[in-house]
Coordinates of C-alpha atoms in Angstrom, one line a residue:
X1 CA 0.0 0.0 0.0
X2 CA 2.6 2.6 1.1
X3 CA 5.2 1.3 -1.4
X4 CA 2.7 1.6 -4.3
X5 CA 1.9 5.1 -3.2
X6 CA 5.6 6.1 -3.2
X7 CA 6.0 4.8 -6.7
X8 CA 2.8 6.4 -8.0
X9 CA 3.5 9.9 -6.5
X10 CA 7.3 10.1 -6.8
X11 CA 8.0 7.8 -9.7
X12 CA 11.3 6.1 -9.9
X13 CA 13.6 9.1 -9.4
X14 CA 11.9 11.6 -7.2
X15 CA 11.6 11.5 -3.4
X16 CA 8.3 12.2 -1.7
X17 CA 7.5 13.5 1.8
X18 CA 6.3 10.8 4.1
X19 CA 3.8 13.1 5.7
X20 CA 2.0 13.6 2.4
X21 CA 0.7 10.0 2.6
X22 CA -1.4 11.1 5.5
X23 CA -3.4 13.2 3.2
X24 CA -4.0 10.4 0.6
X25 CA -7.3 8.6 0.6
X26 CA -5.4 5.3 0.7
X27 CA -4.0 6.2 4.1
X28 CA -6.9 4.5 5.9
X29 CA -8.1 1.2 7.0
X30 CA -11.8 0.3 7.3
X31 CA -12.6 4.0 7.4
X32 CA -10.1 4.8 10.1
X33 CA -7.1 6.9 9.0
X34 CA -3.6 5.5 9.7
X35 CA -1.5 7.4 12.3
X36 CA 1.8 9.1 11.5
X37 CA 3.6 6.5 13.6
X38 CA 2.0 3.6 11.7
X39 CA 3.0 5.2 8.4
X40 CA 6.6 5.8 9.6
X41 CA 6.8 2.3 10.9
X42 CA 5.7 0.9 7.6
X43 CA 8.4 3.0 5.8
X44 CA 11.0 1.8 8.3
X45 CA 10.1 -1.7 7.4
X46 CA 10.4 -1.0 3.7
X47 CA 13.8 0.7 4.3
X48 CA 15.1 -2.3 6.3
X49 CA 14.4 -4.5 3.3
X50 CA 16.0 -2.0 0.8
X51 CA 12.7 -1.2 -0.9
X52 CA 13.0 2.5 -0.2
X53 CA 15.7 5.0 0.8
X54 CA 15.0 7.5 3.6
X55 CA 16.1 11.1 3.0
X56 CA 15.9 13.7 5.8
X57 CA 15.7 17.3 4.6
X58 CA 14.8 20.3 6.7
X59 CA 13.6 18.2 9.5
X60 CA 11.1 16.4 7.2
X61 CA 11.3 12.8 6.2
X62 CA 11.2 11.9 2.5
X63 CA 11.5 8.5 0.9
X64 CA 12.8 7.4 -2.5
X65 CA 11.8 4.1 -4.0
X66 CA 14.7 1.8 -4.9
X67 CA 15.1 -0.5 -7.9
X68 CA 14.2 -3.4 -5.6
X69 CA 11.1 -1.5 -4.5
X70 CA 10.0 -0.9 -8.1
X71 CA 10.4 -4.5 -8.9
X72 CA 8.3 -5.4 -5.8
X73 CA 5.4 -3.1 -7.0
X74 CA 5.5 -4.3 -10.5
X75 CA 5.5 -8.0 -9.4
X76 CA 2.1 -7.5 -7.9
X77 CA 0.9 -9.0 -4.6
X78 CA 2.1 -7.8 -1.2
X79 CA 5.5 -6.8 0.0
X80 CA 5.8 -10.0 1.9
X81 CA 4.9 -12.0 -1.2
X82 CA 7.8 -10.4 -2.9
X83 CA 10.2 -10.8 0.0
X84 CA 9.3 -14.5 0.4
X85 CA 10.5 -15.1 -3.1
X86 CA 13.9 -13.7 -2.3
X87 CA 16.8 -16.0 -1.2
X88 CA 16.4 -16.9 2.4
X89 CA 18.8 -18.0 5.1
X90 CA 19.8 -17.5 8.7
X91 CA 19.3 -19.3 11.9
X92 CA 16.6 -19.5 14.6
X93 CA 17.3 -17.9 17.9
X94 CA 15.3 -18.5 21.1
X95 CA 15.6 -15.7 23.5
X96 CA 14.3 -16.8 26.9
X97 CA 14.8 -13.5 28.6
X98 CA 13.0 -11.4 26.0
X99 CA 9.9 -9.6 27.2
X100 CA 7.0 -8.0 25.4
X101 CA 7.7 -9.0 21.8
X102 CA 8.3 -11.7 19.3
X103 CA 9.9 -11.1 16.0
X104 CA 9.7 -13.3 12.9
X105 CA 11.4 -12.6 9.6
X106 CA 12.8 -14.5 6.7
X107 CA 16.3 -14.3 8.3
X108 CA 15.8 -14.6 12.0
X109 CA 13.0 -15.9 14.2
X110 CA 12.9 -14.8 17.8
X111 CA 10.5 -16.4 20.3
X112 CA 9.9 -15.0 23.8
X113 CA 9.0 -16.9 26.8
X114 CA 5.3 -15.8 26.5
X115 CA 4.9 -18.0 23.4
X116 CA 3.8 -15.2 21.1
X117 CA 3.9 -16.3 17.5
X118 CA 3.1 -13.4 15.2
X119 CA 3.5 -15.6 12.1
X120 CA 0.1 -17.2 12.8
X121 CA -1.6 -13.9 12.2
X122 CA 0.5 -13.3 9.0
X123 CA -0.7 -16.7 7.8
X124 CA -4.3 -15.7 8.6
X125 CA -3.9 -12.5 6.6
X126 CA -2.7 -14.6 3.6
X127 CA -5.8 -16.7 3.9
X128 CA -8.0 -13.6 3.8
X129 CA -6.3 -12.3 0.7
X130 CA -6.6 -15.7 -1.0
X131 CA -10.4 -16.2 -0.3
X132 CA -11.6 -12.6 -0.4
X133 CA -12.5 -12.7 -4.1
X134 CA -14.6 -15.8 -3.6
X135 CA -16.7 -14.5 -0.7
X136 CA -19.4 -12.9 -2.9
X137 CA -19.0 -9.5 -1.3
X138 CA -19.1 -6.1 -2.9
X139 CA -16.0 -4.6 -4.6
X140 CA -15.6 -2.1 -1.8
X141 CA -15.8 -4.8 0.9
X142 CA -13.3 -7.0 -1.0
X143 CA -10.9 -4.0 -1.3
X144 CA -11.2 -3.4 2.4
X145 CA -10.6 -7.0 3.2
X146 CA -7.5 -7.2 1.0
X147 CA -6.1 -3.9 2.3
X148 CA -6.7 -5.0 5.9
X149 CA -5.0 -8.3 5.3
X150 CA -2.0 -6.6 3.8
X151 CA -1.7 -4.3 6.8
X152 CA -1.9 -7.2 9.2
X153 CA 0.5 -9.3 7.3
X154 CA 3.1 -6.5 7.1
X155 CA 2.6 -5.6 10.7
X156 CA 2.9 -9.2 11.9
X157 CA 6.0 -10.0 9.8
X158 CA 8.2 -7.1 10.8
X159 CA 11.5 -7.9 12.4
X160 CA 10.2 -6.7 15.8
X161 CA 6.4 -6.8 15.7
X162 CA 4.7 -4.6 18.2
X163 CA 1.9 -6.4 20.0
X164 CA -0.4 -3.4 20.2
X165 CA -0.1 -2.7 16.5
X166 CA -0.5 -6.3 15.5
X167 CA -3.6 -6.6 17.7
X168 CA -5.0 -3.3 16.3
X169 CA -4.5 -4.5 12.7
X170 CA -6.1 -7.9 13.5
X171 CA -9.1 -6.2 15.3
X172 CA -9.7 -4.0 12.2
X173 CA -9.6 -6.9 9.8
X174 CA -11.8 -9.0 12.0
X175 CA -14.3 -6.2 12.3
X176 CA -14.4 -6.0 8.5
X177 CA -15.0 -9.7 8.2
X178 CA -17.7 -9.9 10.9
X179 CA -19.5 -6.8 9.4
X180 CA -20.3 -8.8 6.2
X181 CA -24.0 -9.5 6.4
X182 CA -24.2 -12.7 4.3
X183 CA -22.8 -15.8 6.0
X184 CA -21.1 -18.2 3.7
X185 CA -18.9 -21.3 4.4
X186 CA -15.8 -19.4 3.3
X187 CA -16.6 -16.4 5.6
X188 CA -17.3 -18.7 8.5
X189 CA -14.0 -20.5 7.9
X190 CA -12.1 -17.2 7.8
X191 CA -13.7 -15.9 11.0
X192 CA -12.8 -19.1 12.8
X193 CA -9.3 -19.1 11.5
X194 CA -8.9 -15.5 12.7
X195 CA -10.1 -16.4 16.2
X196 CA -7.7 -19.3 16.3
X197 CA -4.8 -17.2 15.2
X198 CA -5.6 -14.5 17.6
X199 CA -5.8 -17.0 20.5
X200 CA -2.5 -18.5 19.5
X201 CA -0.8 -15.1 19.5
X202 CA -2.5 -13.3 22.4
X203 CA -4.1 -16.2 24.3
X204 CA -7.6 -14.6 24.0

């Protein structure tokens, strides 16, 4: 979502002010505008994976899409779809003394002693994206579901996922699912999968 906006507004050679995204209609989820912190966090994630470059000028943050970022947008799908196709490697580290977070990435997986596994919610988000076109919902509802799934997947798959942001992204996506009036087997399956994933991550 953010990466596509950077390419659309700035093209392949011009940097764009990060704050400008806050004024874009795409800067929302299920009718709620994203916060500046959420946008900056998403841009930091993109920068960590060499999809954008961060430029600071006159105390304002601007970003410039990289060649890798351009390839990601043109490939279609989500950022995590693109990154998952890149060469992977690395080891698994279990950090018993870690508190308050769990981080999963294609290079390193960290597990804290609370058993938080953010990848379960990333998997749920992928299911929503896969089944959204077959739910028989309106184009607007389908767009909201896919956007919400992308936000959740990217939030859950960051190197150091923040529990409050992951939970907020899940709650928004779950609210969009449960607001669909017509019950279908596919919708029932997704709602159940979401509840299971949430319980696995947060225990409730």
